[in-house]
């Protein structure tokens, strides 16, 4: 479910995780965003800045969460500005080929496990 290759932009070693499901991957060495579906992994975009933050759980880590074996396959830091204050949190994308995706978020030491809903939420009148 994963394969190794060298980044076409910088030559750094990379591992493609959730192969066949991943649409793109970002090179942690140079910041290039690569096409995961293309066998030559063409560069889709280049960013000047590399990821300036180190995930608390390294990508590739496997573990059991609520009985499901999951692998960390992605990481992003997100932030919003509200009333002039920037609030940030970290999001880890977890994957199991039979169970699908989970998001685990961390903010100031508080962890949340999120599962994508499979149906569209229904609006309730007056709710
Ligand atoms: Zn690279």
mmCIF file of C-alpha atoms and ligand atoms in Angstrom:
data_model
loop_
_atom_site.group_PDB
_atom_site.id
_atom_site.type_symbol
_atom_site.label_atom_id
_atom_site.label_comp_id
_atom_site.label_asym_id
_atom_site.label_seq_id
_atom_site.Cartn_x
_atom_site.Cartn_y
_atom_site.Cartn_z
ATOM 1 C CA UNK A 1 0.000 0.000 0.000
ATOM 2 C CA UNK A 2 3.058 2.258 -0.104
ATOM 3 C CA UNK A 3 6.008 2.741 -2.450
ATOM 4 C CA UNK A 4 9.331 4.538 -2.299
ATOM 5 C CA UNK A 5 10.832 6.843 -4.914
ATOM 6 C CA UNK A 6 13.027 9.925 -5.207
ATOM 7 C CA UNK A 7 11.531 13.406 -5.443
ATOM 8 C CA UNK A 8 11.756 14.558 -9.100
ATOM 9 C CA UNK A 9 12.392 18.132 -7.912
ATOM 10 C CA UNK A 10 15.185 17.610 -5.334
ATOM 11 C CA UNK A 11 16.063 13.891 -5.351
ATOM 12 C CA UNK A 12 15.095 13.406 -1.705
ATOM 13 C CA UNK A 13 13.749 9.991 -0.687
ATOM 14 C CA UNK A 14 9.951 9.808 -0.443
ATOM 15 C CA UNK A 15 7.324 7.253 0.516
ATOM 16 C CA UNK A 16 3.925 7.336 -1.128
ATOM 17 C CA UNK A 17 1.343 6.172 1.425
ATOM 18 C CA UNK A 18 -2.232 5.020 0.773
ATOM 19 C CA UNK A 19 -1.176 4.335 -2.804
ATOM 20 C CA UNK A 20 -4.089 4.307 -5.224
ATOM 21 C CA UNK A 21 -6.095 6.578 -2.935
ATOM 22 C CA UNK A 22 -3.701 9.526 -2.505
ATOM 23 C CA UNK A 23 -4.105 12.312 -5.067
ATOM 24 C CA UNK A 24 -0.934 14.225 -4.230
ATOM 25 C CA UNK A 25 1.929 14.295 -1.795
ATOM 26 C CA UNK A 26 4.207 17.042 -0.536
ATOM 27 C CA UNK A 27 7.983 16.546 -0.425
ATOM 28 C CA UNK A 28 9.206 17.364 3.118
ATOM 29 C CA UNK A 29 12.689 18.104 1.721
ATOM 30 C CA UNK A 30 11.870 20.829 -0.835
ATOM 31 C CA UNK A 31 8.148 21.569 -0.462
ATOM 32 C CA UNK A 32 7.206 20.416 -3.980
ATOM 33 C CA UNK A 33 3.677 19.033 -4.346
ATOM 34 C CA UNK A 34 3.738 15.906 -6.519
ATOM 35 C CA UNK A 35 1.094 14.014 -8.489
ATOM 36 C CA UNK A 36 0.548 10.736 -6.619
ATOM 37 C CA UNK A 37 -1.505 9.245 -9.473
ATOM 38 C CA UNK A 38 1.183 9.835 -12.128
ATOM 39 C CA UNK A 39 3.824 7.047 -12.263
ATOM 40 C CA UNK A 40 6.554 9.677 -12.847
ATOM 41 C CA UNK A 41 5.208 11.798 -9.949
ATOM 42 C CA UNK A 42 5.228 15.090 -11.850
ATOM 43 C CA UNK A 43 5.565 18.279 -9.864
ATOM 44 C CA UNK A 44 2.177 19.999 -9.520
ATOM 45 C CA UNK A 45 3.355 23.016 -7.526
ATOM 46 C CA UNK A 46 6.444 24.348 -5.838
ATOM 47 C CA UNK A 47 6.516 26.337 -2.662
ATOM 48 C CA UNK A 48 9.459 28.368 -1.481
ATOM 49 C CA UNK A 49 9.006 27.550 2.156
ATOM 50 C CA UNK A 50 9.381 24.081 3.525
ATOM 51 C CA UNK A 51 7.166 22.764 6.271
ATOM 52 C CA UNK A 52 8.351 24.843 9.203
ATOM 53 C CA UNK A 53 6.805 22.629 11.844
ATOM 54 C CA UNK A 54 7.642 19.105 12.971
ATOM 55 C CA UNK A 55 4.650 16.836 13.603
ATOM 56 C CA UNK A 56 4.495 15.440 17.164
ATOM 57 C CA UNK A 57 3.615 12.087 15.576
ATOM 58 C CA UNK A 58 5.926 11.417 12.593
ATOM 59 C CA UNK A 59 4.311 10.525 9.268
ATOM 60 C CA UNK A 60 4.455 6.750 8.826
ATOM 61 C CA UNK A 61 3.763 6.006 12.504
ATOM 62 C CA UNK A 62 1.306 3.153 13.037
ATOM 63 C CA UNK A 63 -0.813 2.640 16.090
ATOM 64 C CA UNK A 64 -4.171 1.521 17.397
ATOM 65 C CA UNK A 65 -6.868 4.091 18.080
ATOM 66 C CA UNK A 66 -10.163 2.834 19.526
ATOM 67 C CA UNK A 67 -9.459 -0.661 18.242
ATOM 68 C CA UNK A 68 -8.518 0.378 14.696
ATOM 69 C CA UNK A 69 -4.962 0.003 13.353
ATOM 70 C CA UNK A 70 -4.180 3.330 11.703
ATOM 71 C CA UNK A 71 -1.163 4.885 9.987
ATOM 72 C CA UNK A 72 -0.331 8.594 9.974
ATOM 73 C CA UNK A 73 -0.168 9.489 6.274
ATOM 74 C CA UNK A 74 -0.551 13.265 6.353
ATOM 75 C CA UNK A 75 -0.072 16.337 8.504
ATOM 76 C CA UNK A 76 -1.051 19.985 8.276
ATOM 77 C CA UNK A 77 -1.036 22.987 10.577
ATOM 78 C CA UNK A 78 -4.092 25.185 10.235
ATOM 79 C CA UNK A 79 -4.925 28.557 11.697
ATOM 80 C CA UNK A 80 -7.658 31.172 11.813
ATOM 81 C CA UNK A 81 -7.519 34.815 12.767
ATOM 82 C CA UNK A 82 -10.331 35.919 15.064
ATOM 83 C CA UNK A 83 -10.468 39.439 16.502
ATOM 84 C CA UNK A 84 -6.835 39.919 15.574
ATOM 85 C CA UNK A 85 -5.663 36.789 17.410
ATOM 86 C CA UNK A 86 -4.281 33.828 15.471
ATOM 87 C CA UNK A 87 -5.432 30.428 16.713
ATOM 88 C CA UNK A 88 -3.633 27.387 15.263
ATOM 89 C CA UNK A 89 -4.035 23.629 15.519
ATOM 90 C CA UNK A 90 -2.447 20.553 13.978
ATOM 91 C CA UNK A 91 -4.280 17.926 11.933
ATOM 92 C CA UNK A 92 -3.063 14.369 11.324
ATOM 93 C CA UNK A 93 -4.603 12.292 8.547
ATOM 94 C CA UNK A 94 -4.884 8.638 9.599
ATOM 95 C CA UNK A 95 -5.559 5.753 7.238
ATOM 96 C CA UNK A 96 -6.523 2.111 7.285
ATOM 97 C CA UNK A 97 -7.249 0.424 3.930
ATOM 98 C CA UNK A 98 -10.370 -1.290 5.355
ATOM 99 C CA UNK A 99 -11.569 1.416 7.734
ATOM 100 C CA UNK A 100 -10.798 4.503 5.634
ATOM 101 C CA UNK A 101 -9.663 7.887 6.894
ATOM 102 C CA UNK A 102 -9.731 9.539 10.301
ATOM 103 C CA UNK A 103 -8.583 12.992 11.330
ATOM 104 C CA UNK A 104 -6.839 13.491 14.625
ATOM 105 C CA UNK A 105 -6.419 17.081 15.661
ATOM 106 C CA UNK A 106 -4.318 18.564 18.430
ATOM 107 C CA UNK A 107 -4.569 22.004 19.936
ATOM 108 C CA UNK A 108 -2.682 23.000 23.094
ATOM 109 C CA UNK A 109 -2.351 19.367 24.162
ATOM 110 C CA UNK A 110 -6.034 18.523 23.536
ATOM 111 C CA UNK A 111 -6.575 15.688 21.044
ATOM 112 C CA UNK A 112 -9.721 14.986 19.016
ATOM 113 C CA UNK A 113 -10.470 11.993 16.793
ATOM 114 C CA UNK A 114 -12.764 12.811 13.877
ATOM 115 C CA UNK A 115 -14.474 10.560 11.374
ATOM 116 C CA UNK A 116 -15.924 11.796 8.108
ATOM 117 C CA UNK A 117 -19.703 11.414 7.944
ATOM 118 C CA UNK A 118 -20.901 9.184 5.109
ATOM 119 C CA UNK A 119 -24.193 10.947 4.498
ATOM 120 C CA UNK A 120 -25.083 14.571 4.065
ATOM 121 C CA UNK A 121 -26.320 16.126 7.310
ATOM 122 C CA UNK A 122 -30.062 16.867 7.292
ATOM 123 C CA UNK A 123 -31.409 20.220 8.332
ATOM 124 C CA UNK A 124 -34.126 20.034 10.950
ATOM 125 C CA UNK A 125 -36.777 22.762 10.913
ATOM 126 C CA UNK A 126 -36.343 25.107 13.829
ATOM 127 C CA UNK A 127 -33.345 23.099 14.948
HETATM 128 ZN ZN1 LIG B 1 11.710 17.365 -3.059
#
